[in-house]
Coordinates of N, CA and C and ligand atoms in Angstrom, one line a residue:
X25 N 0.9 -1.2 0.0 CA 0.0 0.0 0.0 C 0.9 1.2 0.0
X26 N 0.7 2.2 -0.7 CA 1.8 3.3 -0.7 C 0.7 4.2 -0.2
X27 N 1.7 5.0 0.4 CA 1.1 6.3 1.7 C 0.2 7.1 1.3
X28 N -0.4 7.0 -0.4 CA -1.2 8.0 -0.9 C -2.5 7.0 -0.1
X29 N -2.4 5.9 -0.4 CA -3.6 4.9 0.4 C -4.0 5.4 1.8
X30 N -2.4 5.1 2.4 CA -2.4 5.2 3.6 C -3.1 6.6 3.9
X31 N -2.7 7.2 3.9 CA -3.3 8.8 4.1 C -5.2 8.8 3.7
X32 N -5.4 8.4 2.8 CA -6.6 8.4 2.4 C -7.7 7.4 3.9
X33 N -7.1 6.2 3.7 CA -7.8 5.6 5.0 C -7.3 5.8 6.4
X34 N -6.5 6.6 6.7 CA -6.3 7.6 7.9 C -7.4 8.9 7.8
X35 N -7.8 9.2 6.9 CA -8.8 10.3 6.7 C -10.0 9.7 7.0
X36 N -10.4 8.8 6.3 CA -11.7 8.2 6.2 C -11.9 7.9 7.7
X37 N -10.8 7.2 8.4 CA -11.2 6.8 10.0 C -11.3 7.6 10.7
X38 N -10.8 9.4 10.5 CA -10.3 9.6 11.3 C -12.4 10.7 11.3
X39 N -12.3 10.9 9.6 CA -14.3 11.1 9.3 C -15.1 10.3 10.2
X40 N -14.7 9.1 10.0 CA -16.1 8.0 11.2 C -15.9 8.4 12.3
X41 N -14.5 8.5 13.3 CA -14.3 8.9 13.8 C -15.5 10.1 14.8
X42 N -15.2 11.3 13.8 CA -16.2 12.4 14.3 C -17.9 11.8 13.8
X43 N -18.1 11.1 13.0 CA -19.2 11.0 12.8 C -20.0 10.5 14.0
X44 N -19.2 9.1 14.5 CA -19.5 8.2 15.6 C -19.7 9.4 16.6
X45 N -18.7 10.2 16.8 CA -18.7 11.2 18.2 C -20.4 11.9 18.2
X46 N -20.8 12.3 17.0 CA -21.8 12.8 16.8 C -23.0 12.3 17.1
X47 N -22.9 10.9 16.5 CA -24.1 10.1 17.0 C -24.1 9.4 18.3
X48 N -22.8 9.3 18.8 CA -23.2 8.8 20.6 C -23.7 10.3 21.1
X49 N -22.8 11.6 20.8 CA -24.0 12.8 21.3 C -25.1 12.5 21.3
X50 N -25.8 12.6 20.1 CA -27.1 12.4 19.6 C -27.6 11.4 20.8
X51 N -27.5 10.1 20.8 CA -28.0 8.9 21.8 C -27.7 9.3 22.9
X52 N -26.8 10.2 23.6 CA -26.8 10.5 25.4 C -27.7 11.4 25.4
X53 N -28.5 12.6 24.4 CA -29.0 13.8 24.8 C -30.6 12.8 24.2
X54 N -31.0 11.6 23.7 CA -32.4 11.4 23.6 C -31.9 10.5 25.0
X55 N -32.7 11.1 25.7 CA -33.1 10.7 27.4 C -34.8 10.3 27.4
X56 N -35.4 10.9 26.6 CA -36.4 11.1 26.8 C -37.6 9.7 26.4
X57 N -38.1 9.2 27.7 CA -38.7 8.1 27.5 C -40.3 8.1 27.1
X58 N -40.9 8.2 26.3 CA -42.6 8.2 25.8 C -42.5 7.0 24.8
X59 N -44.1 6.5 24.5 CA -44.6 6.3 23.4 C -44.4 7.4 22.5
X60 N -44.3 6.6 20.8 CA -44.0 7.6 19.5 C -45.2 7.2 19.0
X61 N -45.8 8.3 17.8 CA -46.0 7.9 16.9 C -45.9 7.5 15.4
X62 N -45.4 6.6 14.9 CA -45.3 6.3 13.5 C -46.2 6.3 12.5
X63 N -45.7 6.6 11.5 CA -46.8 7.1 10.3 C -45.3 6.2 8.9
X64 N -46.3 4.7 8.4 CA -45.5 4.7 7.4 C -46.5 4.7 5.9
X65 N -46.1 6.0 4.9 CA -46.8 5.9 3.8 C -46.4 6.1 3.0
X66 N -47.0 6.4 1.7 CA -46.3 6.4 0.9 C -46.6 5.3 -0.5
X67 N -46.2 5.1 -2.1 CA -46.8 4.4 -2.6 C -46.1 2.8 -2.9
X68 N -44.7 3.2 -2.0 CA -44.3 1.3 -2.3 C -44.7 0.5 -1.4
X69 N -44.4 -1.0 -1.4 CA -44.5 -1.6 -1.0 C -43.8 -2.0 0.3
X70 N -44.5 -2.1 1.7 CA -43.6 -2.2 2.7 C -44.1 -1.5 4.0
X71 N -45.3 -1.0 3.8 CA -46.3 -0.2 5.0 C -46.8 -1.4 5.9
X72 N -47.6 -2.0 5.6 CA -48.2 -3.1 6.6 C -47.5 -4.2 7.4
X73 N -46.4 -4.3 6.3 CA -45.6 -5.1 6.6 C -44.6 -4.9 7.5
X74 N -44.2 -3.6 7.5 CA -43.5 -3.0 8.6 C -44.1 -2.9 9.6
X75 N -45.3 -2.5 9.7 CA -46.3 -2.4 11.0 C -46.2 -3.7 11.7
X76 N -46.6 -4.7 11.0 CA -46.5 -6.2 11.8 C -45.1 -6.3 12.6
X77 N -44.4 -6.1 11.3 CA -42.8 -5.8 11.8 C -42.4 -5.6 13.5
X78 N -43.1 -4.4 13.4 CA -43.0 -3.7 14.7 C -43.9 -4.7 16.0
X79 N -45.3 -4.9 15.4 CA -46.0 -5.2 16.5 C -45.2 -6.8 17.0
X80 N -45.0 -7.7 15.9 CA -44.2 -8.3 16.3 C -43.0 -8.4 17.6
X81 N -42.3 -7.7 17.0 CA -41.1 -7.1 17.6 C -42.1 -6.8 19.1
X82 N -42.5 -5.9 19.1 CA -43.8 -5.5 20.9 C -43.7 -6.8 21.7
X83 N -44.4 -7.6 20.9 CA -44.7 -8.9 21.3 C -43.3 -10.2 22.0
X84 N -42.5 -10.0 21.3 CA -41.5 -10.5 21.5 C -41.3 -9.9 23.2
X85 N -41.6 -9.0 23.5 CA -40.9 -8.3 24.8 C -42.2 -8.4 25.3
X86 N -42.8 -9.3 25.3 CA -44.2 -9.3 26.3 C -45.2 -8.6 26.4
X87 N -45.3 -7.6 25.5 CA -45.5 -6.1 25.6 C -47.0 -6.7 25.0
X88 N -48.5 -5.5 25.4 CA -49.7 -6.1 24.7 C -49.6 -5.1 23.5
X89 N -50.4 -5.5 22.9 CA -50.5 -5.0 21.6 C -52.5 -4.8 21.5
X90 N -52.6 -3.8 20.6 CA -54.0 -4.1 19.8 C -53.3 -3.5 18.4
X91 N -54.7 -4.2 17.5 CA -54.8 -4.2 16.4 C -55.7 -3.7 15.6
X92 N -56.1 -2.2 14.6 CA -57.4 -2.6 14.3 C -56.7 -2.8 12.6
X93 N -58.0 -3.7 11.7 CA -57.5 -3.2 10.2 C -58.8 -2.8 9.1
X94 N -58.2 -1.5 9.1 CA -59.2 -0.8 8.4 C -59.6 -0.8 7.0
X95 N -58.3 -1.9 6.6 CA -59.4 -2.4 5.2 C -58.8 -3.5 5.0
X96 N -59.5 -4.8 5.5 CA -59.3 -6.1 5.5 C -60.1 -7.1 3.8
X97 N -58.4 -7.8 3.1 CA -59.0 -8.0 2.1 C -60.0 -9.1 1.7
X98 N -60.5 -10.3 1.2 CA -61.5 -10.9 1.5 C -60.1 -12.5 2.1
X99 N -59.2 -12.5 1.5 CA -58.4 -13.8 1.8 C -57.6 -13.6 2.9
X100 N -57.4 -14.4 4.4 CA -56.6 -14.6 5.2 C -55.1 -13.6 4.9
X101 N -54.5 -12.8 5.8 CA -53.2 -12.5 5.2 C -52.1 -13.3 6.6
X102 N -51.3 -13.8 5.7 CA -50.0 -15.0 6.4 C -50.2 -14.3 8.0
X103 N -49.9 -12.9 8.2 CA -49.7 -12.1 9.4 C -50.7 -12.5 10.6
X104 N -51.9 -12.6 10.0 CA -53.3 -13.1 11.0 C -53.2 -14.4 11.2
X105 N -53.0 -15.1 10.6 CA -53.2 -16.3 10.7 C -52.3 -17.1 11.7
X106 N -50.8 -16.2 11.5 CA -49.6 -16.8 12.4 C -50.2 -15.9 13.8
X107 N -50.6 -15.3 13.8 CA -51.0 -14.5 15.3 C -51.9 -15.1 15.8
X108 N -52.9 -15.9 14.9 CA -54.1 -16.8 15.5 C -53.0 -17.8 16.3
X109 N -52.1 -18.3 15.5 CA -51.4 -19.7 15.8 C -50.4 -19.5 17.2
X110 N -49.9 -18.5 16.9 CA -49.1 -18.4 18.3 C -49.5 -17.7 19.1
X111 N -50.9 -17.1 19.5 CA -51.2 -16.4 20.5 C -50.7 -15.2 20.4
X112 N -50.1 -14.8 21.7 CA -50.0 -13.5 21.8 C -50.6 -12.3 22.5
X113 N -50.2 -11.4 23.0 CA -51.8 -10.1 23.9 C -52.0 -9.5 22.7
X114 N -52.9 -10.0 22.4 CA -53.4 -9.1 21.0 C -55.0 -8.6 20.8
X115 N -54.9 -7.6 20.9 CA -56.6 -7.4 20.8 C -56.6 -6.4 19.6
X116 N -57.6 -7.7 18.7 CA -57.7 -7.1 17.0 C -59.6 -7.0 16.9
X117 N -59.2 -6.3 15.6 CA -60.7 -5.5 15.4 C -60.3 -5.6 13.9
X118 N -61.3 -6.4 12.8 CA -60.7 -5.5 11.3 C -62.4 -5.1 11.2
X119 N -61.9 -4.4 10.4 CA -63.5 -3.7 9.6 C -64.4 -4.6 9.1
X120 N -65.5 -4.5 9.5 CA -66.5 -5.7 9.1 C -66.8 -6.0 7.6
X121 N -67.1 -4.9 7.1 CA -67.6 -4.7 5.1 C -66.9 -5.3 4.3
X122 N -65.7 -5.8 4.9 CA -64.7 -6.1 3.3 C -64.7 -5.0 2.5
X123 N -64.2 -3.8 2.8 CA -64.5 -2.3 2.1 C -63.9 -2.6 1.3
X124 N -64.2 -2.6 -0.2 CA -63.4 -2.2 -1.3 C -63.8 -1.1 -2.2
X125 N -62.7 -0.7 -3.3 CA -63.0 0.0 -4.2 C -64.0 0.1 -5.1
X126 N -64.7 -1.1 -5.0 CA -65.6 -1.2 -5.9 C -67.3 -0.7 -4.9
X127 N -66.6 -0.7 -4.0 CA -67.9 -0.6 -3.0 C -69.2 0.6 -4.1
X128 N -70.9 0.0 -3.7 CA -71.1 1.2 -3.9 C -71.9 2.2 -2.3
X129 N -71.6 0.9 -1.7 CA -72.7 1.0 -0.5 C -71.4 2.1 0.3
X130 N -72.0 3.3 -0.1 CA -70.8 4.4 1.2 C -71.5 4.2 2.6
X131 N -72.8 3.9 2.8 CA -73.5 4.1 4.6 C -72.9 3.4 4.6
X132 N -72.9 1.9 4.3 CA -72.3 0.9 5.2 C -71.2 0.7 5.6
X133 N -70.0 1.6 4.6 CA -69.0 1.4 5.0 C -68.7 2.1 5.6
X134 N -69.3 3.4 6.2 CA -69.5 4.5 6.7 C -69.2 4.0 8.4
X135 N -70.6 3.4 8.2 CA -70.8 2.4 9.4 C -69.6 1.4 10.2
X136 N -69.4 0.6 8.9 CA -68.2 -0.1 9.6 C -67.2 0.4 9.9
X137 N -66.6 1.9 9.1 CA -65.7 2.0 9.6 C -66.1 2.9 11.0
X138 N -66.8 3.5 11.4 CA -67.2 4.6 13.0 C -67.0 3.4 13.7
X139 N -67.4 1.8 13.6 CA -67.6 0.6 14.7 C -65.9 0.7 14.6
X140 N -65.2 0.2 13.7 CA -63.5 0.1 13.2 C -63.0 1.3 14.3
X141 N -63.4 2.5 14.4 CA -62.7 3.8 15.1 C -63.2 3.3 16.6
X142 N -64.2 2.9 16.7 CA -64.9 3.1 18.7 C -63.6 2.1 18.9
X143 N -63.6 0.9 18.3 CA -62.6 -0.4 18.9 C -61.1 0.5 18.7
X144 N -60.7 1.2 18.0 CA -58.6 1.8 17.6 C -59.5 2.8 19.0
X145 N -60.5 3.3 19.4 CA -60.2 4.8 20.3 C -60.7 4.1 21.7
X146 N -61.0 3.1 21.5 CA -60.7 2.1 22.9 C -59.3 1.9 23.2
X147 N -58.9 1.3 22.4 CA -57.3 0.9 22.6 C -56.7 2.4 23.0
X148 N -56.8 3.1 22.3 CA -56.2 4.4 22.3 C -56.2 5.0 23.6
X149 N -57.2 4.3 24.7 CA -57.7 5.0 26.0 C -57.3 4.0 27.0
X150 N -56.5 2.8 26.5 CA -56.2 2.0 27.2 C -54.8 1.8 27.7
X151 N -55.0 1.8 29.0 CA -53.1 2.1 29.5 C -52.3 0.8 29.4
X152 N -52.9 -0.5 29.5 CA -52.1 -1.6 29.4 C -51.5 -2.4 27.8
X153 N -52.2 -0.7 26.8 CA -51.9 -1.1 25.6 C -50.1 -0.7 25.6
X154 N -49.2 -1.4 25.1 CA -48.0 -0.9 24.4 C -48.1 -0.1 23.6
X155 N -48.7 -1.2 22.5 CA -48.8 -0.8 21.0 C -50.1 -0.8 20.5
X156 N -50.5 0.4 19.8 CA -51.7 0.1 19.0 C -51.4 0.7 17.6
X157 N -51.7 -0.8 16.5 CA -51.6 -0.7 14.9 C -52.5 -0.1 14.7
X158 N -52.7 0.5 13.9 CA -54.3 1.2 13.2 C -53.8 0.9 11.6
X159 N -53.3 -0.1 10.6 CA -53.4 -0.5 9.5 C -54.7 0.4 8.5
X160 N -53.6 0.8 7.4 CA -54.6 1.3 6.0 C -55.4 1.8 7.0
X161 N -55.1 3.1 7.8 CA -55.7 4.4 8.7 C -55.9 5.5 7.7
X162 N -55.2 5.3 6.6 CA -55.1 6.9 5.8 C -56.3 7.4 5.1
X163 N -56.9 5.9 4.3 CA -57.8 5.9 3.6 C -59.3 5.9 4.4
X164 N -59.2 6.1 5.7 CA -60.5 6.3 6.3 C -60.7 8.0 6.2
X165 N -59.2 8.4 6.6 CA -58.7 9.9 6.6 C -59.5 10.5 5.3
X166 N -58.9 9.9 4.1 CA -58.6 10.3 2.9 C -59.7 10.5 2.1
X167 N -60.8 9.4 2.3 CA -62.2 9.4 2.1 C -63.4 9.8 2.8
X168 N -63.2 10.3 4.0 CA -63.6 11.0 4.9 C -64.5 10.5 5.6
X169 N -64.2 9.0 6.1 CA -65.0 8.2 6.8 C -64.6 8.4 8.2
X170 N -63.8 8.8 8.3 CA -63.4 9.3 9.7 C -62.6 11.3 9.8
X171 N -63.3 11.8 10.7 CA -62.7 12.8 11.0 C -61.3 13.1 10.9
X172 N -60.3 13.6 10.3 CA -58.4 13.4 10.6 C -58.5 14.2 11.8
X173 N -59.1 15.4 12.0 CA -58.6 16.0 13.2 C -59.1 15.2 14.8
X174 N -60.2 14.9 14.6 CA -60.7 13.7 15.9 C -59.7 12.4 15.8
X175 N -59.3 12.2 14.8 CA -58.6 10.6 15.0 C -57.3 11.0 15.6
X176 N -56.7 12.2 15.0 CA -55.1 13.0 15.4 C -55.3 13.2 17.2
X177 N -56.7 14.1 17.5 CA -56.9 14.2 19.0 C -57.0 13.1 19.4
X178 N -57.4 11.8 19.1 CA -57.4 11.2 20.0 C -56.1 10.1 19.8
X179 N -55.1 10.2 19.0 CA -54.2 9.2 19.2 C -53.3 10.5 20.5
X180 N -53.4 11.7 20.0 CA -52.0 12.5 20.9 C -52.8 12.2 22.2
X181 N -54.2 12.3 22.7 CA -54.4 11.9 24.1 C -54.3 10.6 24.2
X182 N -53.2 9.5 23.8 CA -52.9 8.1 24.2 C -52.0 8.0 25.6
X183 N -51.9 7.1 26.5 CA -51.5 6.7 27.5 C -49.8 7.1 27.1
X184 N -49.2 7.7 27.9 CA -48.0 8.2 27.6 C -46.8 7.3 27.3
X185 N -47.3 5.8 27.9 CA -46.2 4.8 27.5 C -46.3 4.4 26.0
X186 N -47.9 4.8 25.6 CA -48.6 4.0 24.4 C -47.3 4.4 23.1
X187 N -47.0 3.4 22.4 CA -46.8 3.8 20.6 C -48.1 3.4 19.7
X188 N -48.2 4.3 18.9 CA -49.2 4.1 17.8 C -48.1 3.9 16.0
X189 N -48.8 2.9 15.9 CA -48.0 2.8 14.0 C -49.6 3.1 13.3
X190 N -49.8 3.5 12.3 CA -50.6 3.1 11.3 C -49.8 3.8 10.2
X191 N -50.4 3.4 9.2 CA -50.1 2.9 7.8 C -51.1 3.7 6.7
X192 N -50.9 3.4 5.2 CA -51.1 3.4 4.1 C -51.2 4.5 3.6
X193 N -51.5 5.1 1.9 CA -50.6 5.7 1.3 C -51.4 7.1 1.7
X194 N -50.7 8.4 1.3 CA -51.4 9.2 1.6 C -51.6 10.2 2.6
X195 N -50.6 9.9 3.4 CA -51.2 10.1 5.0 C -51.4 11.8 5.0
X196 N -52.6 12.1 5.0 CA -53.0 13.5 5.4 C -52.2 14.3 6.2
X197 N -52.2 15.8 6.5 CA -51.8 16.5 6.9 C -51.7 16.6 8.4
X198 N -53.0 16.6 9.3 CA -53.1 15.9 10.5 C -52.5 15.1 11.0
X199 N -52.8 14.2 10.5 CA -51.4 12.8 10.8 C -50.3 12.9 10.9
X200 N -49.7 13.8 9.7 CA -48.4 13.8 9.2 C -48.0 14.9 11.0
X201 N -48.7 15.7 11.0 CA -48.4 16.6 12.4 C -48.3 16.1 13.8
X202 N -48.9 15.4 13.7 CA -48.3 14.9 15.3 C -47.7 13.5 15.4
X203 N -47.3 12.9 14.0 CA -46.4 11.7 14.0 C -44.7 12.3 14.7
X204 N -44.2 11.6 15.4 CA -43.0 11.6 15.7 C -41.7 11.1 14.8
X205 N -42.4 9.9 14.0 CA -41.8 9.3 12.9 C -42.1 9.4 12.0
X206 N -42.1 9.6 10.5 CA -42.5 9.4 9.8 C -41.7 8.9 8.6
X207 N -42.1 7.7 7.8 CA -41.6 6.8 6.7 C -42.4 7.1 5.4
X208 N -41.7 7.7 4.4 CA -42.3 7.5 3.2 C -41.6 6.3 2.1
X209 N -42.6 5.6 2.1 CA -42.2 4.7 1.2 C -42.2 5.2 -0.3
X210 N -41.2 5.0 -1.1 CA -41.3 4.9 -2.4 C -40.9 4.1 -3.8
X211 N -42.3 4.1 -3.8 CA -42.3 2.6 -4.6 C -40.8 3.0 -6.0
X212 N -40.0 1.9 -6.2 CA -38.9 2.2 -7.3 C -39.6 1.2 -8.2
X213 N -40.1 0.2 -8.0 CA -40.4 -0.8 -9.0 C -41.4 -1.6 -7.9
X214 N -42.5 -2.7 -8.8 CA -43.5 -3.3 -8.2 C -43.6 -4.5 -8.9
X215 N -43.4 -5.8 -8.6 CA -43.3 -6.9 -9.3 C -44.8 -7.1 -9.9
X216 N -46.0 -6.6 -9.6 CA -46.9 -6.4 -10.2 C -47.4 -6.0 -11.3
X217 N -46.4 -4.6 -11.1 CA -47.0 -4.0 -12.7 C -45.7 -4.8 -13.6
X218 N -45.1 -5.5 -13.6 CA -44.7 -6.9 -14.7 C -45.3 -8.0 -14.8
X219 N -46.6 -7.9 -14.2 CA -47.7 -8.9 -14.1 C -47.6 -10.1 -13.4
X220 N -46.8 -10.3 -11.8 CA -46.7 -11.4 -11.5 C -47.5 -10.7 -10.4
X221 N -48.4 -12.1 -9.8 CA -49.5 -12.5 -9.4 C -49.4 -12.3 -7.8
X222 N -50.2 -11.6 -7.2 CA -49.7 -11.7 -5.9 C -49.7 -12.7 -5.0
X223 N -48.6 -13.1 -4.4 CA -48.1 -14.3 -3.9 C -48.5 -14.1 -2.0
X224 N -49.2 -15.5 -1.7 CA -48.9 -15.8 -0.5 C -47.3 -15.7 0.2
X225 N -47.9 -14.8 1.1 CA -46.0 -15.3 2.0 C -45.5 -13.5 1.2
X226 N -45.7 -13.1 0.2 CA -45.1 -12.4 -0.2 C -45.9 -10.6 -0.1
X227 N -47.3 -11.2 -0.6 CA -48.2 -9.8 -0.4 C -49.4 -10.2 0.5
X228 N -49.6 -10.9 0.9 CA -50.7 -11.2 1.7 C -50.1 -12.2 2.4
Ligands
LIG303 P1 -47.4 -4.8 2.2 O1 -48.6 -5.3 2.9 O2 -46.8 -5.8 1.3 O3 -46.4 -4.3 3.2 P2 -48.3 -2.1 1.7 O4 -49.0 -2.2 3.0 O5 -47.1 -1.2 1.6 O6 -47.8 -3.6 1.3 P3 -50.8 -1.5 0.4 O7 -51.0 -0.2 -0.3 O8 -51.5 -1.7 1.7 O9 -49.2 -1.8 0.5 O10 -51.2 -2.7 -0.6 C1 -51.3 -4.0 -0.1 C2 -51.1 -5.0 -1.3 O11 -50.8 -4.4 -2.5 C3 -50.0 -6.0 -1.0 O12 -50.4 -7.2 -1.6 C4 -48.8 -5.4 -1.7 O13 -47.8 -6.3 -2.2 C5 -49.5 -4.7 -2.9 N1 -48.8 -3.5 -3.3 C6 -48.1 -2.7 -2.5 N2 -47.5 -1.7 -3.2 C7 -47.9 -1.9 -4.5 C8 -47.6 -1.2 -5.7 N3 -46.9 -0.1 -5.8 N4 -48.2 -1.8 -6.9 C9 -48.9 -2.9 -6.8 N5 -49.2 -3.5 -5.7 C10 -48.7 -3.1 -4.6
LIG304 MG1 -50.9 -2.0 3.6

């Protein structure tokens, strides 16, 4: 190795170096112990799945969880089914309707979703929750089956240990305001639009 090397990876270390100093700052000065809220949206693939992600992860550490899903599609998804199978503190709620885009019935889904919010603003009021998912939350937002500013008031009055995740694309203005985290997903490519078929294990 001749010294022009040398010199260059004496730089580089000596860069990580201050970088690292920076981010152990960072990590001694967050002291501060609460529930967050997360907001992951956006149009790629990787919102729900991260949510589970997380509640998982809750779970692992004993921790309870609830669940609600605010647009449940008509087939089993892998995620439910393994949560049936291993138990878990999990207290889930999905939307009754099978809401879809094709819906034309808006009362009813109107309906299901206000019953979908009483069960997420239960949890929401509940202190021995950890975690509460609120899955494909945007589009209740988005379509205006639910209030943004009532759903925003009532995740920021959550139990102070509480974290909140919800999900899907879009996420309104409201939301985006009192998230602590927020993840935009962006889709780069979607094995879909090259027409492969959505796969168990993979999208559901
Ligand atoms: P996932 O559940 O896989 O994490 P997601 O929650 O980010 O996906 P949604 O918008 O909720 O995405 O869509 C759910 C379904 O649509 C999944 O089957 C997912 O694979 C598929 N999907 C996600 N993004 C896209 C996309 N950009 N184009 C086509 N299908 C998509
Ligand atoms: Mg989703």
């Amino acid at each position: 190795m001749d010294s022009v090397d040398e010199e260059k990876l004496a730089r580089r270390a000596a860069r990580l170096r201050r970088r690292k100093a920076v981010v152990d700052a960072a990590i001694a000065r967050a002291d501060e112990e609460r529930g967050v809220v997360i907001v992951i949206t956006g149009n790629g693939k990787g919102k729900t799945t991260s949510a589970f992600g997380t509640l998982f992860r809750a779970l692992g550490h004993g921790q309870r969880v609830g669940l609600v899903q605010f647009i449940k599609g008509t087939t089993t998804s892998g995620e439910i089914a393994f949560l049936e199978q291993c138990g878990g503190d999990v207290r889930y709620h999905a939307m009754a309707t099978g809401f879809t885009w094709e819906t034309r019935d808006w009362e009813a889904d109107r309906r299901a979703a206000a019953t979908a919010w009483t069960h997420a603003h239960e949890m929401l009021r509940d202190e021995r929750l950890d975690l509460v998912v609120l899955d494909e939350l945007t589009y209740m937002l988005k379509y205006r089956f639910l209030d943004a500013a009532e759903v925003a008031a009532a995740i920021t009055a959550r139990p102070r240990t509480q974290s909140v995740v919800a999900t899907g694309r879009a996420a309104p203005p409201a939301l985006l305001e009192i998230a602590d985290t927020i993840s935009e997903i962006r889709e780069v490519r979607h094995a879909f639009h090259a027409g492969v078929k959505a796969r168990a294990g993979i999208d559901f």
